[in-house]
Each structure stands twice: as structure tokens, then as C-alpha cells.
Coordinates of C-alpha atoms and ligand atoms in Angstrom, one line a residue:
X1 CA -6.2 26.0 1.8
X2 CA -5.2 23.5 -0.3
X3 CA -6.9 20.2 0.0
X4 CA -6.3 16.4 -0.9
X5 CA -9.1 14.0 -0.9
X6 CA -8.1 10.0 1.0
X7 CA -9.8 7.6 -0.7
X8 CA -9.8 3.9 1.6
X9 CA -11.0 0.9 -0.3
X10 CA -13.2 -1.2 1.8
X11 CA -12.0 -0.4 5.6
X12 CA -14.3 -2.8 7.4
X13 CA -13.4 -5.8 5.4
X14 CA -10.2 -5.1 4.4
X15 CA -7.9 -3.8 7.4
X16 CA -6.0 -6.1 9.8
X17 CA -2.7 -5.6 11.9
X18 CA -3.6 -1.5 12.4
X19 CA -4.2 -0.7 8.6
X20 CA -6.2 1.6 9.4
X21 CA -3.3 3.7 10.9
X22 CA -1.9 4.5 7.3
X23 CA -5.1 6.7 6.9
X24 CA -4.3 8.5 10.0
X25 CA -0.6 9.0 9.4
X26 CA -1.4 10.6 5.5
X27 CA -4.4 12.7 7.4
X28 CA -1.8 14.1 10.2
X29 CA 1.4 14.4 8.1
X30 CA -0.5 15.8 4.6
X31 CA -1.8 18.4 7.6
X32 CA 1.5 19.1 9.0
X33 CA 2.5 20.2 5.3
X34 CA 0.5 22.4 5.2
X35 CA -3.1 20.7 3.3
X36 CA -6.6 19.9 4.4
X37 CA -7.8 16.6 3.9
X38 CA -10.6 15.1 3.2
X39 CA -12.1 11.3 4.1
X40 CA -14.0 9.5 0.9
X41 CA -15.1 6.0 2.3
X42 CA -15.5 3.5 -0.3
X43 CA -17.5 0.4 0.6
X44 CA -19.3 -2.2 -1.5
X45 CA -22.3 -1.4 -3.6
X46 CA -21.3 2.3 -3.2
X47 CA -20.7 4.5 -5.8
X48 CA -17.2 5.0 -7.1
X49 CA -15.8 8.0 -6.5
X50 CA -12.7 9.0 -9.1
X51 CA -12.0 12.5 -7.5
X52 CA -9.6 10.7 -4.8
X53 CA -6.2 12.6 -4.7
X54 CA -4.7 9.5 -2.6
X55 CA -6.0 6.0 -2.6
X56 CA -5.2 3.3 0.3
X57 CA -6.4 0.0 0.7
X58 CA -5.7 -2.8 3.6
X59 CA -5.4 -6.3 4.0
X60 CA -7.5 -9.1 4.9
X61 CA -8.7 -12.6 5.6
X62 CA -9.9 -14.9 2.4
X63 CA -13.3 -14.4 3.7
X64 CA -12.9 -10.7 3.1
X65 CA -11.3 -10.4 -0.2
X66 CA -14.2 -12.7 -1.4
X67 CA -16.8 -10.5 -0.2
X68 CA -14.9 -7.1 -2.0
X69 CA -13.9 -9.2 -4.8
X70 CA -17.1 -8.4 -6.9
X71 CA -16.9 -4.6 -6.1
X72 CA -13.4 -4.3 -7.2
X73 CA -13.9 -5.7 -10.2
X74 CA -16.6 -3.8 -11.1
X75 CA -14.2 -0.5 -10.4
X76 CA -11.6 -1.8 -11.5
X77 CA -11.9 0.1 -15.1
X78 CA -11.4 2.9 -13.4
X79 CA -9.2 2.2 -10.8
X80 CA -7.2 1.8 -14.0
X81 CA -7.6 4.8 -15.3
X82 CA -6.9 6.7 -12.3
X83 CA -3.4 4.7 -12.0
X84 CA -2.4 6.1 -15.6
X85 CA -3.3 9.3 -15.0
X86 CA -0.4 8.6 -12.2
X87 CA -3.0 8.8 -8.9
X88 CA -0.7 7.4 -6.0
X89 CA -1.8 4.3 -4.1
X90 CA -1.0 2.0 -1.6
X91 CA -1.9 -1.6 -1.5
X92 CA -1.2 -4.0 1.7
X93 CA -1.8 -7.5 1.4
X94 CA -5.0 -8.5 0.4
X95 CA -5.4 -5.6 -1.6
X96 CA -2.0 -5.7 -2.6
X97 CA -2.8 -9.6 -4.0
X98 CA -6.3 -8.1 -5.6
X99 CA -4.7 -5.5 -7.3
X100 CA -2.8 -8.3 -9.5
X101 CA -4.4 -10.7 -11.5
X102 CA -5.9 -13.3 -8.9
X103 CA -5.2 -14.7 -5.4
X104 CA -6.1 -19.0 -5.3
X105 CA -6.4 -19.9 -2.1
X106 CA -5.5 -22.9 0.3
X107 CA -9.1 -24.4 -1.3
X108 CA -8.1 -24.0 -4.8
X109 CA -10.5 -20.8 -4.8
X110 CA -10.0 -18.0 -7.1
X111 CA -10.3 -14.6 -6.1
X112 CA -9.8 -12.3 -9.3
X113 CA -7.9 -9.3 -9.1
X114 CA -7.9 -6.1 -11.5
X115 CA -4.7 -6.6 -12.7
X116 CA -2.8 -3.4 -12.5
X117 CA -0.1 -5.5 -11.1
X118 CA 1.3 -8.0 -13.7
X119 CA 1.4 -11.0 -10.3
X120 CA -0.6 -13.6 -9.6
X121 CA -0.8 -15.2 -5.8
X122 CA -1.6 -18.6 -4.6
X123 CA -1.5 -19.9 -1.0
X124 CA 1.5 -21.7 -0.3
X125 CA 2.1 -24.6 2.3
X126 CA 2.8 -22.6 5.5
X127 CA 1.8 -18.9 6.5
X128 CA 4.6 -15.9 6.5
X129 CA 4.8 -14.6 9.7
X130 CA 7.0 -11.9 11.1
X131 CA 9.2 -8.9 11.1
X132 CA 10.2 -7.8 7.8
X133 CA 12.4 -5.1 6.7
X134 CA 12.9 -4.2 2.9
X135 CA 15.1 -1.8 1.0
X136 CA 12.9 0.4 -1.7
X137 CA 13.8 3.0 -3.5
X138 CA 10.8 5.3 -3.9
X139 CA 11.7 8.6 -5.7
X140 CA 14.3 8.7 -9.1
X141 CA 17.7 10.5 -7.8
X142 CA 17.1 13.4 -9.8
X143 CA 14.2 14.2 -7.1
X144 CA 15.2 15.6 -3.4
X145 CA 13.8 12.9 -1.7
X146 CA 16.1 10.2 -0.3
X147 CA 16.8 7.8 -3.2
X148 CA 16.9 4.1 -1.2
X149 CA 15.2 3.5 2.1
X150 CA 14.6 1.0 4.5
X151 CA 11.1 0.1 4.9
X152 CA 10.1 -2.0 7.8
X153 CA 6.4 -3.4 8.8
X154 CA 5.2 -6.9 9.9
X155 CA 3.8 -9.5 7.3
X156 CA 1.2 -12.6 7.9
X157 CA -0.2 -14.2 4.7
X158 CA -0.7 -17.8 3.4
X159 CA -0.2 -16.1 -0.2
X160 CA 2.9 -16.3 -2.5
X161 CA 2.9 -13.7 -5.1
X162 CA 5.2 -13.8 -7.9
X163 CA 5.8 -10.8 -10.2
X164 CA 5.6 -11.3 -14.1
X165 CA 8.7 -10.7 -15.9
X166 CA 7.5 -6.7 -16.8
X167 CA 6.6 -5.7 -13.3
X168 CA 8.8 -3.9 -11.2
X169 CA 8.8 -5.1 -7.6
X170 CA 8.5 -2.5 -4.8
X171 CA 11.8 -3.2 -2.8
X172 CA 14.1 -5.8 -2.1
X173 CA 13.9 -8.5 1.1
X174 CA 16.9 -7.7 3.8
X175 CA 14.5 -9.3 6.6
X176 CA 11.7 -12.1 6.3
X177 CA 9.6 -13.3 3.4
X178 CA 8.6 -10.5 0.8
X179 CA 6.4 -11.9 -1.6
X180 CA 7.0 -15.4 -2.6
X181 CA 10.0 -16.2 0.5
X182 CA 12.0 -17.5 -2.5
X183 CA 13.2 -14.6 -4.8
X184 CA 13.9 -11.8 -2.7
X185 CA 11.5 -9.1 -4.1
X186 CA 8.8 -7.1 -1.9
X187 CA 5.7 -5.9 -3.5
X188 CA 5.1 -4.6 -6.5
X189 CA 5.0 -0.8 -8.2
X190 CA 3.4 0.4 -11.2
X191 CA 3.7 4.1 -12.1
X192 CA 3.0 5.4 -8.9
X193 CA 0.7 2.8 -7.5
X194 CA 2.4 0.7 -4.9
X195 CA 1.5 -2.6 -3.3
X196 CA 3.3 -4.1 -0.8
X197 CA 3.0 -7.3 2.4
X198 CA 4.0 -4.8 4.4
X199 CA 1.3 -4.3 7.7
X200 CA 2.9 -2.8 10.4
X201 CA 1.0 -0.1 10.0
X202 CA 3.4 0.9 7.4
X203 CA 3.3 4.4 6.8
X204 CA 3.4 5.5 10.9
X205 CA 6.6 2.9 10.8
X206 CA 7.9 4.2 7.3
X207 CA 7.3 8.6 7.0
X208 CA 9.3 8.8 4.1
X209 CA 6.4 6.5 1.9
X210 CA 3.6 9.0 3.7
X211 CA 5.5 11.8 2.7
X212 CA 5.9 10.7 -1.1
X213 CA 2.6 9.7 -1.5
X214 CA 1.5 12.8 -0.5
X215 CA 4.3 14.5 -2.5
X216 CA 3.2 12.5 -5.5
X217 CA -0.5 13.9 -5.0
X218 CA 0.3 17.2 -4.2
X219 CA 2.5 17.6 -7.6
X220 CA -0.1 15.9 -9.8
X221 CA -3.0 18.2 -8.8
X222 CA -1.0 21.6 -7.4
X223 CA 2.4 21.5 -10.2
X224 CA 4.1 21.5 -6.9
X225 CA 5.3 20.4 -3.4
X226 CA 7.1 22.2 -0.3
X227 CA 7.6 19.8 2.5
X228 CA 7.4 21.3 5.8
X229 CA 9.5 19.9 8.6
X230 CA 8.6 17.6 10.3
X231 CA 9.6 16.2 13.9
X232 CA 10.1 12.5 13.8
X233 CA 11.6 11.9 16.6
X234 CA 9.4 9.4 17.9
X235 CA 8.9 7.4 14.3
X236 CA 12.8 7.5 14.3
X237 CA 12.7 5.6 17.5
X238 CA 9.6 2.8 16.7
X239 CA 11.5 2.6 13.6
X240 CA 15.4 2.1 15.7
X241 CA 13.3 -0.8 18.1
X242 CA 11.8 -2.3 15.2
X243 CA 14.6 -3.1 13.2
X244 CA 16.2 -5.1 16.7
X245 CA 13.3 -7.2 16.9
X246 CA 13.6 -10.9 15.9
X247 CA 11.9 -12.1 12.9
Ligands
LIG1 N1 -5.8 -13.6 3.0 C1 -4.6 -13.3 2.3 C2 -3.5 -14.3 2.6 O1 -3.6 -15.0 3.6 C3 -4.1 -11.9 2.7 C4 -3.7 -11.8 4.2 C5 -3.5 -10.4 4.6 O2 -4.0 -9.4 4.1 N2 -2.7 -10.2 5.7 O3 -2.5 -14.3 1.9

């Protein structure tokens, strides 16, 4: 049996609005493809562990990126290094903002950030709230995955995060505020780290991203990936009523 390690950053102070469902829909689907999984937990003050196969962090209140803050940078070398060497990740929110170069909040507080995003955040005058629906495109055309996608979640954040002119955003805003609420990009991605506002839980709501991160994973440490299928019936549906909701 084949197996891929889950590594989630920080899960008790970092995972709000059902985060923590983005673990359980890699564990079930990377099963239903035919892997074993396997949980690493990272918290503060514990060691870092660089064999993760798949890395997943959440978002979180102010108070909670301040108390990670000193942990993450202290990793943040080798988060680094793991991101060359092309581990996937997902970033939502406050991890998302963390993984740039700082987040200031409403107090004129600075939260540093490791940087692998070239963005910066600082809180704006009104929260984002809402629906949101992006379009991403998340593997190149010459792979068999569908190019451009609709991505759909739910955002809240009082940060605005704007993308230096060399990163590459994750997707583009159809519905709701994305990062900034001004220049229609979502996110941000950089090699095959992603970050994104997206809660929702995202990757229940969105299979195709669960199914590339996974893909991504399984070609970097197997040379190769054969998808099962898959009945997603019921995600095709949450997704069909989610995309009717209001903002
Ligand atoms: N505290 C950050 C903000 O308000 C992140 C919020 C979140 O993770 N939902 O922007």
C-alpha cells in the first residue's frame, strides 16, 4: 500500500468555518484512490516534521495568527524548502495571509509571514463577508485534468491582500471579494503551493483541488498517478445549491 503523509499546520488555532473538513476530504478521497494516509499534527513548540507528502493549513482570528506567528517563522526555512522541492499545499485565510510577507492588522500590528507568497495584507475598513465563487485553473492543459474550474467556498476576513507584481494569483473573482475586493484576483499560487480566502470547507465543496493535490503528491513521491472514480454525486449537488446562494 502506498501511503501519503497529511501534514496540518496548527489545527487548534488556526481552523474556522469547517477547516478542518479539508483534512477529512484529502484523508477519504486520497483513500478512495487507492492510498493510505497518514495524520502528522503540527502544533507550536513541536518539532518540524519535513516528511509531509501534503501540507494544509486553516484560517483564523488575529489572536490566533499571533500566537502561531513565532512557530512559523521559526519553520519557515523549511517550509521553503519543501515548496521548491514542489510539496503541494493549501493555505486558507490566515494561513494563506502568513504565508506572504506580513498581515497588519485593524491596530496597526504586524504579524510577519514566511514569504513564500510575494503579498502583503493589511486590514481594510469593513470585513468581507460572503459567498464567493472563483474561476482557477489548476493543472497546465497538456495534463488530463480539467484545465479551468469553478471554485466556490465562503470568505470572512478584515484583511486585504495584494499580490506583488511576480506572483501569480490562484483564480479570478466571478462572485464576492477575492483578495483585496478591488482587483479581481483570488489567492495566490507558487509552484504548487496554493493559498486562497476560500473557507467553505473548500476541498469537500471543490473535489477537483482535493484530487490535484493529491495528484500533485502522489506524482512527486510515486512517478505517477491513476485516479480511481469517484462518485460525486452529492459534492455535485452542495456545489449546484451553492453557486444559487446570494452573496
Ligand atoms: N484574521 C484574519 C482576517 O481577519 C484572517 C481571517 C480568517 O482566517 N478567516 O483577515
Amino acid at each position: 500500500m502506498k501511503t501519503l503523509k497529511i501534514m496540518c499546520l496548527y489545527p487548534n488555532e488556526m481552523n474556522i468555518y469547517g477547516d478542518h473538513g479539508n483534512l477529512l476530504a484529502l484523508q477519504k478521497r486520497a483513500e478512495w484512490h487507492g492510498f493510505d494516509t497518514e495524520y502528522i499534527q503540527h502544533e507550536p513548540n513541536k518539532k518540524f516534521d519535513t516528511s509531509a507528502d501534503i501540507i494544509i493549513g486553516g484560517g483564523g482570528q488575529d489572536s490566533g495568527q499571533d500566537k502561531i506567528q513565532a512557530d512559523l517563522l521559526k519553520n519557515g526555512a523549511a517550509l521553503h524548502k519543501l515548496a521548491a522541492a514542489g510539496t503541494p499545499m493549501l493555505m486558507i485565510c490566515g494561513l494563506y495571509q502568513l504565508f506572504g510577507h506580513y498581515f497588519e492588522t485593524h491596530a496597526g500590528h504586524h504579524i510577519d509571514g514566511i514569504g513564500i507568497f510575494d503579498a502583503w495584507t493589511k486590514a481594510g475598513p469593513t470585513r468581507l463577508i460572503g459567498n464567493i465563487i472563483i474561476e482557477a485553473v489548476i493543472a497546465s492543459e497538456s495534463e488530463a485534468i480539467p484545465n479551468k474550474i469553478e471554485i466556490i467556498g465562503y470568505e470572512n476576513h478584515s484583511g486585504l491582500t495584494y499580490l506583488n507584481k511576480a506572483q501569480k494569483a490562484f483564480g479570478k473573482v466571478v462572485k464576492g471579494a477575492g483578495n483585496n475586493g478591488s482587483d479581481g484576483t483570488e489567492g495566490a499560487r507558487t509552484n504548487n503551493v496554493f493559498g486562497s480566502y476560500l473557507h467553505g470547507p473548500i476541498l469537500p465543496k471543490n473535489p477537483a483541488l482535493a484530487d490535484e493535490l493529491i495528484r500533485l503528491a502522489a506524482i512527486k513521491k510515486f512517478g505517477s498517478f491513476e485516479p480511481k472514480e469517484i462518485d460525486d454525486t452529492l459534492a455535485t449537488k452542495a456545489r449546484d445549491i451553492a453557486t444559487t446562494r446570494p452573496r
